[in-house]
Amino acid sequence: MFDNWEELENSLKECKRCKLCTNRTNIVFGTGNKQASIMFIGEGPGADEDLQGEPFVGKAGKLMNMAFDALAINRKEVYIANIVKCRPPGNRNPEQDEATACLDYLRNQVILVKPKIIVLLGSVALKNILGQEYGITASRGKWIEKRGIWYMPTWHPAALLRDETKKIDFIKDLKLVIEKYKQILNN
Ligand code: URA
Ligand code: SF4
């Protein structure tokens, strides 16, 4: 574990801990406010993210931005990262060995950001952060508190592209996040 961002970011350069290193263009480390109260965790980079080196800049990211706009969340105020930092080929889900190899980096990011709230975007984020026993359909929209952090599992933004009703859920879940954030600020 590193106690500063520079050392952590340096430790990732040239990372070959898992086989996803072979096809990547860029490592997608994470972006946003390094002292954010709210952190968003996705799955892994897609094609656009791989090319630009930033999370959620493609189609799924655009949807997320629309939700942020609707709820007056400033994207720059939150911190956004993924379970794996290199693009899985063909946008498949990260395999367990890849997620396990990469998770130390994300844990270190969480330790440095110290968020009060973590939004888990989809099943891969949920299972790797809270445990394989969790399912996204049953868990979404419900708070889970662990070691002083409030977790809100919700749909992955890419799922919203396929199913309109999930957009409504997504906005609802993010509303809960804002409410909780305001509560925390007032305490
Ligand atoms: N999907 C993700 O899970 N993360 C990204 O950064 C982009 C798309
Ligand atoms: Fe390293 Fe993570 Fe990329 Fe695998 S996905 S090579 S562990 S940075």
XYZ file of N, CA, C and O and ligand atoms in Angstrom:
764
model
N 0.831 -1.208 0.000
C 0.000 0.000 0.000
C 0.865 1.256 0.000
O 1.886 1.306 0.670
N 0.427 2.240 -0.767
C 1.163 3.500 -0.842
C 0.370 4.584 -0.131
O -0.856 4.603 -0.197
N 1.085 5.495 0.538
C 0.343 6.527 1.261
C 0.263 7.827 0.482
O -0.148 8.844 1.013
N 0.688 7.789 -0.792
C 0.460 8.976 -1.623
C 0.187 8.575 -3.065
O 0.548 7.492 -3.520
N -0.467 9.501 -3.769
C -0.961 9.236 -5.128
C 0.159 9.006 -6.123
O 0.058 8.177 -7.013
N 1.229 9.775 -5.966
C 2.313 9.691 -6.934
C 2.922 8.296 -6.935
O 3.111 7.683 -7.987
N 3.204 7.795 -5.747
C 3.806 6.455 -5.668
C 2.846 5.394 -6.171
O 3.248 4.446 -6.829
N 1.567 5.570 -5.837
C 0.584 4.588 -6.308
C 0.508 4.599 -7.837
O 0.563 3.540 -8.478
N 0.416 5.781 -8.417
C 0.320 5.853 -9.888
C 1.581 5.321 -10.546
O 1.510 4.623 -11.557
N 2.723 5.625 -9.958
C 3.979 5.107 -10.512
C 4.039 3.597 -10.457
O 4.587 2.955 -11.347
N 3.467 3.033 -9.403
C 3.531 1.571 -9.235
C 2.715 0.854 -10.313
O 2.907 -0.333 -10.562
N 1.784 1.560 -10.933
C 0.935 0.955 -11.961
C 1.568 0.958 -13.346
O 1.217 0.139 -14.182
N 2.433 1.899 -13.566
C 3.015 2.037 -14.909
C 3.680 0.722 -15.295
O 4.387 0.136 -14.505
N 3.423 0.270 -16.507
C 4.009 -0.984 -16.999
C 3.492 -2.210 -16.265
O 4.111 -3.260 -16.315
N 2.398 -2.079 -15.533
C 1.907 -3.228 -14.757
C 1.667 -4.435 -15.666
O 1.023 -4.331 -16.709
N 2.180 -5.572 -15.218
C 1.965 -6.821 -15.960
C 1.441 -7.901 -15.014
O 1.709 -9.086 -15.191
N 0.700 -7.468 -14.012
C 0.201 -8.419 -13.018
C -0.813 -9.405 -13.584
O -1.076 -10.428 -12.975
N -1.485 -9.009 -14.674
C -2.453 -9.946 -15.256
C -2.394 -9.864 -16.775
O -1.760 -8.982 -17.340
N -3.095 -10.790 -17.428
C -2.978 -10.906 -18.888
C -3.629 -9.756 -19.654
O -3.402 -9.620 -20.855
N -4.395 -8.914 -18.980
C -4.993 -7.769 -19.672
C -3.934 -6.760 -20.109
O -4.198 -5.887 -20.934
N -2.736 -6.905 -19.588
C -1.656 -5.969 -19.962
C -1.292 -6.107 -21.434
O -0.805 -5.155 -22.035
N -1.571 -7.250 -22.038
C -1.050 -7.513 -23.388
C -1.770 -6.713 -24.471
O -1.178 -6.417 -25.498
N -3.031 -6.372 -24.264
C -3.795 -5.697 -25.326
C -4.099 -4.232 -25.061
O -4.738 -3.586 -25.878
N -3.681 -3.707 -23.934
C -4.108 -2.345 -23.599
C -3.346 -1.297 -24.400
O -2.196 -1.516 -24.783
N -4.035 -0.159 -24.629
C -3.363 1.022 -25.162
C -2.919 1.881 -23.976
O -1.775 2.287 -23.881
N -3.862 2.122 -23.057
C -3.566 2.911 -21.855
C -4.091 2.213 -20.612
O -5.136 1.558 -20.661
N -3.403 2.386 -19.520
C -3.943 1.988 -18.222
C -4.935 3.085 -17.805
O -4.623 4.275 -17.888
N -6.126 2.682 -17.409
C -7.146 3.656 -16.999
C -7.182 3.673 -15.472
O -7.841 2.853 -14.836
N -6.440 4.592 -14.912
C -6.214 4.588 -13.471
C -7.444 5.009 -12.678
O -7.883 4.322 -11.751
N -8.023 6.144 -13.062
C -9.143 6.706 -12.301
C -9.081 8.205 -12.447
O -8.058 8.745 -12.864
N -10.179 8.868 -12.141
C -10.204 10.310 -12.357
C -11.155 10.997 -11.378
O -12.059 10.357 -10.847
N -10.945 12.281 -11.185
C -11.876 13.050 -10.364
C -11.212 13.649 -9.143
O -9.996 13.798 -9.087
N -12.072 13.963 -8.179
C -11.644 14.612 -6.950
C -11.018 13.574 -6.004
O -11.691 12.658 -5.541
N -9.754 13.738 -5.728
C -9.037 12.763 -4.892
C -9.439 12.844 -3.419
O -9.001 12.030 -2.610
N -10.245 13.855 -3.084
C -10.801 13.919 -1.721
C -12.320 13.823 -1.738
O -13.006 14.357 -0.863
N -12.835 13.135 -2.741
C -14.291 13.072 -2.922
C -14.971 12.351 -1.761
O -14.410 11.424 -1.174
N -16.193 12.769 -1.460
C -17.015 12.032 -0.497
C -17.713 10.861 -1.168
O -18.122 9.915 -0.512
N -17.895 10.977 -2.483
C -18.597 9.934 -3.227
C -17.671 9.367 -4.295
O -17.079 10.114 -5.079
N -17.565 8.041 -4.296
C -16.732 7.372 -5.293
C -17.609 6.440 -6.118
O -18.515 5.806 -5.566
N -17.362 6.368 -7.415
C -18.078 5.459 -8.317
C -17.109 4.388 -8.794
O -16.001 4.704 -9.225
N -17.544 3.137 -8.720
C -16.683 2.048 -9.194
C -17.389 1.270 -10.302
O -18.483 0.732 -10.105
N -16.754 1.253 -11.473
C -17.271 0.501 -12.623
C -16.552 -0.820 -12.768
O -15.949 -1.334 -11.824
N -16.605 -1.325 -13.972
C -16.106 -2.676 -14.240
C -14.690 -2.636 -14.818
O -13.732 -3.082 -14.187
N -14.584 -2.064 -15.987
C -13.282 -1.964 -16.636
C -13.405 -1.106 -17.870
O -14.513 -0.854 -18.341
N -12.274 -0.639 -18.398
C -12.303 0.242 -19.558
C -12.904 -0.442 -20.785
O -12.705 -1.634 -20.984
N -13.628 0.331 -21.593
C -14.036 -0.110 -22.923
C -13.074 0.474 -23.948
O -12.003 0.987 -23.594
N -13.476 0.437 -25.218
C -12.577 0.885 -26.294
C -12.201 2.368 -26.148
O -11.026 2.725 -26.266
N -13.204 3.210 -25.884
C -12.923 4.655 -25.784
C -12.030 4.967 -24.590
O -11.120 5.788 -24.671
N -12.322 4.281 -23.486
C -11.535 4.508 -22.267
C -10.086 4.060 -22.477
O -9.139 4.728 -22.056
N -9.930 2.925 -23.155
C -8.592 2.397 -23.451
C -7.790 3.403 -24.283
O -6.600 3.611 -24.044
N -8.466 4.037 -25.233
C -7.776 4.996 -26.109
C -7.457 6.294 -25.378
O -6.410 6.892 -25.596
N -8.385 6.728 -24.513
C -8.202 8.047 -23.875
C -7.566 7.979 -22.492
O -7.168 8.996 -21.936
N -7.522 6.782 -21.908
C -6.916 6.636 -20.586
C -7.760 7.174 -19.451
O -7.250 7.437 -18.358
N -9.064 7.373 -19.715
C -9.981 7.906 -18.678
C -11.210 7.033 -18.565
O -11.727 6.574 -19.589
N -11.709 6.829 -17.332
C -12.905 5.994 -17.194
C -14.171 6.705 -17.679
O -14.274 7.931 -17.588
N -15.112 5.922 -18.174
C -16.450 6.404 -18.542
C -16.432 7.654 -19.433
O -17.021 8.677 -19.095
N -15.727 7.541 -20.545
C -15.766 8.614 -21.546
C -16.523 8.175 -22.802
O -16.796 8.988 -23.676
N -16.894 6.896 -22.912
C -17.626 6.387 -24.077
C -19.129 6.484 -23.871
O -19.621 7.349 -23.154
N -19.851 5.580 -24.536
C -21.313 5.590 -24.515
C -21.884 5.501 -23.102
O -22.783 6.261 -22.721
N -21.382 4.543 -22.328
C -21.873 4.369 -20.954
C -21.593 5.622 -20.136
O -22.405 6.041 -19.300
N -20.437 6.229 -20.400
C -20.062 7.448 -19.686
C -20.999 8.600 -20.004
O -21.327 9.406 -19.135
N -21.416 8.653 -21.276
C -22.333 9.740 -21.678
C -23.652 9.619 -20.930
O -24.229 10.610 -20.489
N -24.117 8.373 -20.792
C -25.362 8.147 -20.039
C -25.192 8.545 -18.583
O -26.075 9.129 -17.963
N -24.040 8.194 -18.041
C -23.765 8.549 -16.650
C -23.750 10.079 -16.507
O -24.315 10.621 -15.561
N -23.140 10.756 -17.469
C -23.106 12.228 -17.425
C -24.502 12.823 -17.479
O -24.782 13.819 -16.812
N -25.384 12.194 -18.287
C -26.756 12.695 -18.360
C -27.452 12.567 -17.007
O -28.162 13.476 -16.565
N -27.226 11.432 -16.342
C -27.809 11.236 -15.006
C -27.210 12.251 -14.033
O -27.925 12.853 -13.226
N -25.903 12.460 -14.109
C -25.244 13.445 -13.242
C -25.859 14.834 -13.459
O -26.153 15.551 -12.513
N -26.054 15.196 -14.732
C -26.632 16.509 -15.047
C -28.035 16.632 -14.464
O -28.377 17.646 -13.854
N -28.834 15.584 -14.651
C -30.216 15.604 -14.163
C -30.258 15.797 -12.651
O -31.196 16.388 -12.117
N -29.261 15.291 -11.971
C -29.257 15.339 -10.509
C -28.317 16.419 -9.964
O -28.071 16.485 -8.761
N -27.795 17.237 -10.865
C -26.860 18.302 -10.478
C -25.657 17.769 -9.702
O -25.186 18.371 -8.737
N -25.167 16.618 -10.137
C -23.901 16.122 -9.595
C -22.799 16.604 -10.537
O -22.907 16.435 -11.746
N -21.780 17.209 -9.961
C -20.651 17.651 -10.775
C -19.650 16.509 -10.881
O -19.098 16.057 -9.892
N -19.456 16.044 -12.103
C -18.570 14.892 -12.332
C -17.180 15.113 -11.728
O -16.531 14.181 -11.255
N -16.723 16.360 -11.742
C -15.382 16.651 -11.225
C -15.303 16.547 -9.699
O -14.230 16.495 -9.118
N -16.472 16.546 -9.052
C -16.496 16.500 -7.593
C -16.415 15.089 -7.037
O -16.176 14.887 -5.851
N -16.694 14.094 -7.882
C -16.670 12.707 -7.418
C -15.405 12.029 -7.953
O -14.698 12.599 -8.784
N -15.111 10.845 -7.432
C -13.967 10.099 -7.959
C -14.490 8.851 -8.660
O -15.405 8.195 -8.151
N -13.931 8.553 -9.827
C -14.424 7.439 -10.641
C -13.279 6.489 -10.986
O -12.227 6.937 -11.469
N -13.492 5.211 -10.720
C -12.466 4.213 -11.058
C -13.149 2.895 -11.436
O -14.379 2.777 -11.386
N -12.359 1.924 -11.817
C -12.884 0.628 -12.251
C -12.236 -0.520 -11.485
O -11.168 -0.366 -10.897
N -12.874 -1.675 -11.538
C -12.309 -2.881 -10.924
C -10.995 -3.266 -11.617
O -9.981 -3.469 -10.948
N -10.990 -3.338 -12.956
C -9.725 -3.563 -13.671
C -9.356 -2.320 -14.473
O -10.221 -1.597 -14.958
N -8.057 -2.094 -14.588
C -7.575 -0.844 -15.159
C -7.133 -0.985 -16.613
O -6.757 -0.009 -17.251
N -7.174 -2.194 -17.137
C -6.869 -2.407 -18.549
C -8.074 -3.056 -19.203
O -8.812 -3.818 -18.569
N -8.273 -2.745 -20.499
C -9.489 -3.173 -21.192
C -9.538 -4.684 -21.445
O -8.631 -5.231 -22.074
N -10.600 -5.339 -20.972
C -10.777 -6.742 -21.343
C -11.137 -6.835 -22.830
O -11.956 -6.049 -23.312
N -10.541 -7.771 -23.560
C -10.777 -7.859 -24.998
C -12.258 -8.016 -25.328
O -12.976 -8.787 -24.677
N -12.729 -7.254 -26.314
C -14.120 -7.345 -26.741
C -15.114 -6.940 -25.662
O -16.281 -7.304 -25.711
N -14.634 -6.203 -24.662
C -15.479 -5.758 -23.540
C -16.103 -6.900 -22.750
O -17.175 -6.743 -22.165
N -15.467 -8.053 -22.748
C -15.984 -9.128 -21.882
C -15.806 -8.724 -20.417
O -15.061 -7.779 -20.113
N -16.486 -9.455 -19.520
C -16.293 -9.193 -18.093
C -14.861 -9.554 -17.704
O -14.300 -10.495 -18.263
N -14.315 -8.831 -16.737
C -12.997 -9.244 -16.236
C -13.096 -10.646 -15.635
O -14.096 -10.973 -14.984
N -12.083 -11.450 -15.854
C -12.066 -12.780 -15.228
C -11.569 -12.643 -13.796
O -10.953 -11.645 -13.432
N -11.847 -13.675 -12.997
C -11.580 -13.542 -11.561
C -10.102 -13.288 -11.269
O -9.765 -12.471 -10.418
N -9.205 -13.977 -12.012
C -7.768 -13.768 -11.750
C -7.351 -12.333 -12.078
O -6.484 -11.757 -11.410
N -8.002 -11.739 -13.088
C -7.666 -10.364 -13.476
C -8.161 -9.383 -12.410
O -7.428 -8.478 -11.994
N -9.401 -9.565 -11.977
C -9.956 -8.682 -10.946
C -9.125 -8.784 -9.670
O -8.766 -7.774 -9.062
N -8.784 -10.012 -9.291
C -8.011 -10.219 -8.067
C -6.644 -9.546 -8.174
O -6.191 -8.891 -7.233
N -6.022 -9.672 -9.354
C -4.687 -9.079 -9.546
C -4.753 -7.557 -9.450
O -3.826 -6.913 -8.961
N -5.840 -6.969 -9.900
C -5.935 -5.510 -9.999
C -6.515 -4.852 -8.748
O -6.328 -3.658 -8.529
N -7.210 -5.617 -7.918
C -7.972 -5.018 -6.817
C -7.131 -4.259 -5.786
O -7.624 -3.311 -5.180
N -5.869 -4.672 -5.614
C -5.012 -3.961 -4.659
C -4.923 -2.479 -4.983
O -4.912 -1.641 -4.083
N -4.856 -2.184 -6.283
C -4.760 -0.782 -6.705
C -6.017 -0.014 -6.302
O -5.953 1.092 -5.795
N -7.160 -0.621 -6.567
C -8.424 0.046 -6.247
C -8.570 0.228 -4.727
O -9.005 1.281 -4.252
N -8.197 -0.812 -3.979
C -8.255 -0.694 -2.512
C -7.405 0.458 -2.045
O -7.788 1.229 -1.160
N -6.222 0.591 -2.640
C -5.339 1.693 -2.278
C -5.980 3.043 -2.635
O -5.903 4.009 -1.868
N -6.659 3.091 -3.786
C -7.357 4.335 -4.160
C -8.434 4.679 -3.135
O -8.588 5.833 -2.745
N -9.175 3.668 -2.693
C -10.241 3.908 -1.711
C -9.631 4.431 -0.408
O -10.150 5.369 0.206
N -8.512 3.846 -0.005
C -7.859 4.281 1.233
C -7.418 5.741 1.127
O -7.552 6.520 2.069
N -6.916 6.127 -0.050
C -6.446 7.507 -0.223
C -7.600 8.505 -0.354
O -7.536 9.608 0.175
N -8.656 8.133 -1.073
C -9.794 9.055 -1.255
C -10.587 9.197 0.048
O -11.055 10.264 0.391
N -10.706 8.083 0.787
C -11.540 8.032 2.002
C -12.980 8.479 1.744
O -13.515 9.375 2.435
N -13.653 7.880 0.771
C -15.037 8.289 0.491
C -15.965 7.870 1.614
O -15.701 6.902 2.327
N -17.053 8.610 1.752
C -18.089 8.222 2.716
C -19.083 7.270 2.042
O -19.725 6.465 2.703
N -19.224 7.461 0.718
C -20.206 6.699 -0.056
C -19.505 6.110 -1.279
O -18.731 6.800 -1.950
N -19.780 4.820 -1.558
C -19.262 4.200 -2.784
C -20.440 3.658 -3.590
O -21.229 2.852 -3.090
N -20.563 4.133 -4.824
C -21.605 3.634 -5.725
C -20.998 2.509 -6.562
O -19.994 2.715 -7.256
N -21.585 1.324 -6.443
C -21.082 0.156 -7.172
C -21.899 -0.004 -8.441
O -23.108 -0.262 -8.401
N -21.236 0.177 -9.581
C -21.936 0.175 -10.867
C -21.940 -1.238 -11.452
O -20.986 -1.660 -12.106
N -22.990 -1.968 -11.185
C -23.156 -3.286 -11.790
C -22.580 -4.429 -10.980
O -21.934 -4.246 -9.943
N -22.839 -5.603 -11.501
C -22.551 -6.855 -10.801
C -21.054 -7.088 -10.530
O -20.674 -7.549 -9.458
N -20.221 -6.756 -11.519
C -18.784 -7.014 -11.351
C -18.224 -6.188 -10.197
O -17.481 -6.702 -9.342
N -18.614 -4.921 -10.136
C -18.161 -4.058 -9.036
C -18.718 -4.571 -7.709
O -17.992 -4.702 -6.718
N -20.004 -4.891 -7.696
C -20.649 -5.351 -6.460
C -19.964 -6.611 -5.909
O -19.597 -6.673 -4.731
N -19.798 -7.603 -6.757
C -19.266 -8.887 -6.287
C -17.801 -8.789 -5.862
O -17.386 -9.430 -4.906
N -17.041 -7.974 -6.586
C -15.624 -7.884 -6.229
C -15.374 -7.026 -5.001
O -14.388 -7.208 -4.304
N -16.280 -6.087 -4.725
C -16.072 -5.222 -3.563
C -16.756 -5.791 -2.315
O -16.169 -5.839 -1.242
N -17.984 -6.252 -2.464
C -18.716 -6.694 -1.264
C -18.780 -8.211 -1.103
O -19.060 -8.705 -0.016
N -18.540 -8.951 -2.170
C -18.538 -10.416 -2.044
C -19.387 -11.081 -3.114
O -20.381 -10.516 -3.570
N -18.959 -12.268 -3.488
C -19.603 -13.008 -4.586
C -21.043 -13.389 -4.246
O -21.829 -13.716 -5.133
N -21.376 -13.368 -2.951
C -22.739 -13.774 -2.570
C -23.788 -12.719 -2.925
O -24.982 -13.000 -2.891
N -23.351 -11.514 -3.265
C -24.313 -10.468 -3.599
C -24.733 -10.549 -5.062
O -23.913 -10.841 -5.933
N -26.012 -10.290 -5.320
C -26.518 -10.213 -6.695
C -27.052 -8.811 -6.938
O -27.664 -8.199 -6.057
N -26.827 -8.290 -8.133
C -27.174 -6.884 -8.407
C -28.691 -6.665 -8.411
O -29.173 -5.633 -7.932
N -29.454 -7.633 -8.914
C -30.910 -7.440 -9.004
C -31.535 -7.293 -7.617
O -32.390 -6.431 -7.404
N -31.069 -8.109 -6.682
C -31.613 -8.041 -5.319
C -31.008 -6.888 -4.523
O -31.652 -6.350 -3.618
N -29.793 -6.504 -4.836
C -29.069 -5.543 -3.986
C -29.250 -4.091 -4.389
O -29.077 -3.189 -3.560
N -29.579 -3.840 -5.647
C -29.568 -2.447 -6.119
C -30.618 -1.602 -5.372
O -31.671 -2.074 -5.000
N -30.210 -0.361 -5.134
C -31.131 0.556 -4.480
C -31.205 0.405 -2.971
O -32.000 1.070 -2.324
N -30.379 -0.474 -2.404
C -30.395 -0.669 -0.941
C -29.009 -0.381 -0.354
O -28.006 -0.891 -0.852
N -29.010 0.396 0.711
C -27.738 0.722 1.356
C -27.141 -0.488 2.060
O -27.854 -1.259 2.695
N -25.828 -0.605 1.957
C -25.090 -1.594 2.732
C -23.952 -0.827 3.406
O -23.160 -0.161 2.721
N -23.909 -0.887 4.742
C -22.846 -0.167 5.439
C -21.785 -1.155 5.907
O -22.107 -2.187 6.495
N -20.541 -0.855 5.570
C -19.435 -1.712 6.019
C -18.255 -0.855 6.408
O -17.829 0.003 5.623
N -17.743 -1.077 7.573
C -16.573 -0.364 8.082
C -16.625 1.140 7.794
O -15.673 1.731 7.284
N -17.775 1.717 8.108
C -17.883 3.174 8.016
C -18.112 3.726 6.619
O -18.166 4.931 6.433
N -18.224 2.848 5.621
C -18.519 3.327 4.263
C -19.913 2.842 3.866
O -20.282 1.693 4.128
N -20.692 3.743 3.280
C -22.020 3.391 2.770
C -21.922 3.011 1.302
O -21.457 3.808 0.493
N -22.366 1.791 1.000
C -22.312 1.302 -0.382
C -23.701 1.309 -0.993
O -24.664 0.837 -0.376
N -23.796 1.843 -2.210
C -25.051 1.804 -2.970
C -24.818 1.043 -4.281
O -24.205 1.574 -5.205
N -25.287 -0.196 -4.350
C -25.188 -0.910 -5.630
C -26.292 -0.424 -6.577
O -27.429 -0.197 -6.149
N -25.945 -0.243 -7.832
C -26.961 0.106 -8.837
C -26.583 -0.524 -10.180
O -25.553 -1.200 -10.283
N -27.425 -0.322 -11.172
C -27.137 -0.883 -12.497
C -25.876 -0.278 -13.084
O -25.574 0.897 -12.846
N -25.203 -1.049 -13.883
C -24.104 -0.498 -14.671
C -24.724 0.388 -15.759
O -25.723 0.011 -16.361
N -24.146 1.573 -16.016
C -24.730 2.457 -17.035
C -24.937 1.777 -18.397
O -25.864 2.136 -19.122
N -24.088 0.830 -18.753
C -24.263 0.139 -20.047
C -25.591 -0.624 -20.081
O -26.190 -0.792 -21.147
N -26.057 -1.075 -18.926
C -27.332 -1.805 -18.860
C -28.501 -0.880 -19.181
O -29.537 -1.324 -19.678
N -28.313 0.422 -18.913
C -29.375 1.392 -19.188
C -29.611 1.546 -20.680
O -30.701 1.885 -21.124
N -28.545 1.290 -21.446
C -28.655 1.407 -22.903
C -29.599 0.342 -23.460
O -30.208 0.511 -24.497
N -29.698 -0.763 -22.737
C -30.500 -1.893 -23.231
C -31.910 -1.910 -22.660
O -32.774 -2.604 -23.182
N -32.142 -1.191 -21.568
C -33.422 -1.324 -20.871
C -33.823 0.011 -20.224
O -33.214 0.458 -19.249
N -34.846 0.632 -20.797
C -35.291 1.956 -20.351
C -35.682 1.998 -18.870
O -35.418 2.982 -18.183
N -36.327 0.925 -18.379
C -36.816 0.952 -16.992
C -35.641 1.053 -16.011
O -35.790 1.573 -14.907
N -34.500 0.565 -16.450
C -33.327 0.628 -15.573
C -32.833 2.060 -15.398
O -32.204 2.387 -14.400
N -33.140 2.911 -16.370
C -32.768 4.330 -16.243
C -33.468 4.958 -15.043
O -32.889 5.745 -14.310
N -34.744 4.594 -14.892
C -35.525 5.130 -13.776
C -34.927 4.663 -12.451
O -34.739 5.451 -11.524
N -34.598 3.385 -12.382
C -33.943 2.841 -11.171
C -32.634 3.575 -10.886
O -32.335 3.923 -9.736
N -31.869 3.760 -11.929
C -30.542 4.365 -11.792
C -30.648 5.773 -11.182
O -29.945 6.110 -10.229
N -31.576 6.557 -11.735
C -31.791 7.921 -11.218
C -32.272 7.861 -9.760
O -31.816 8.614 -8.900
N -33.181 6.920 -9.499
C -33.702 6.753 -8.133
C -32.564 6.432 -7.159
O -32.467 7.006 -6.069
N -31.691 5.528 -7.561
C -30.578 5.114 -6.690
C -29.611 6.274 -6.458
O -29.128 6.478 -5.338
N -29.365 7.039 -7.508
C -28.454 8.177 -7.340
C -29.086 9.279 -6.485
O -28.377 9.998 -5.781
N -30.413 9.357 -6.537
C -31.094 10.310 -5.641
C -30.851 9.933 -4.188
O -30.640 10.805 -3.332
N -30.920 8.635 -3.893
C -30.630 8.166 -2.533
C -29.211 8.537 -2.124
O -28.949 8.889 -0.969
N -28.311 8.458 -3.082
C -26.914 8.798 -2.815
C -26.795 10.274 -2.424
O -26.121 10.622 -1.450
N -27.480 11.130 -3.168
C -27.421 12.563 -2.859
C -28.037 12.852 -1.484
O -27.494 13.633 -0.698
N -29.167 12.197 -1.216
C -29.806 12.380 0.102
C -28.858 11.992 1.234
O -28.718 12.706 2.224
N -28.219 10.833 1.073
C -27.281 10.356 2.106
C -26.114 11.320 2.255
O -25.697 11.644 3.373
N -25.636 11.814 1.145
C -24.513 12.743 1.155
C -24.886 14.003 1.944
O -24.121 14.478 2.786
N -26.105 14.500 1.697
C -26.557 15.707 2.418
C -26.693 15.430 3.910
O -26.344 16.273 4.743
N -27.222 14.237 4.238
C -27.330 13.849 5.656
C -25.963 13.862 6.314
O -25.795 14.371 7.425
N -24.986 13.273 5.630
C -23.633 13.178 6.193
C -23.057 14.584 6.397
O -22.465 14.874 7.433
N -23.285 15.470 5.428
C -22.785 16.846 5.541
C -23.380 17.567 6.756
O -22.715 18.377 7.384
N -24.660 17.252 7.061
C -25.344 17.942 8.151
C -25.028 17.366 9.520
O -25.486 17.887 10.531
N -24.290 16.268 9.556
C -23.998 15.642 10.863
C -22.643 16.076 11.415
O -21.749 16.374 10.702
N -17.635 0.671 -18.417
C -16.992 0.577 -17.244
O -17.297 -0.243 -16.408
N -16.006 1.436 -17.011
C -15.616 2.359 -17.872
O -14.693 3.095 -17.557
C -16.308 2.452 -19.095
C -17.312 1.594 -19.349
Fe -2.161 -4.617 -14.016
Fe -4.727 -4.211 -13.478
Fe -3.840 -3.891 -15.948
Fe -4.015 -6.329 -14.915
S -5.732 -4.937 -15.328
S -2.272 -5.516 -16.058
S -3.481 -5.953 -12.778
S -3.263 -2.658 -14.158
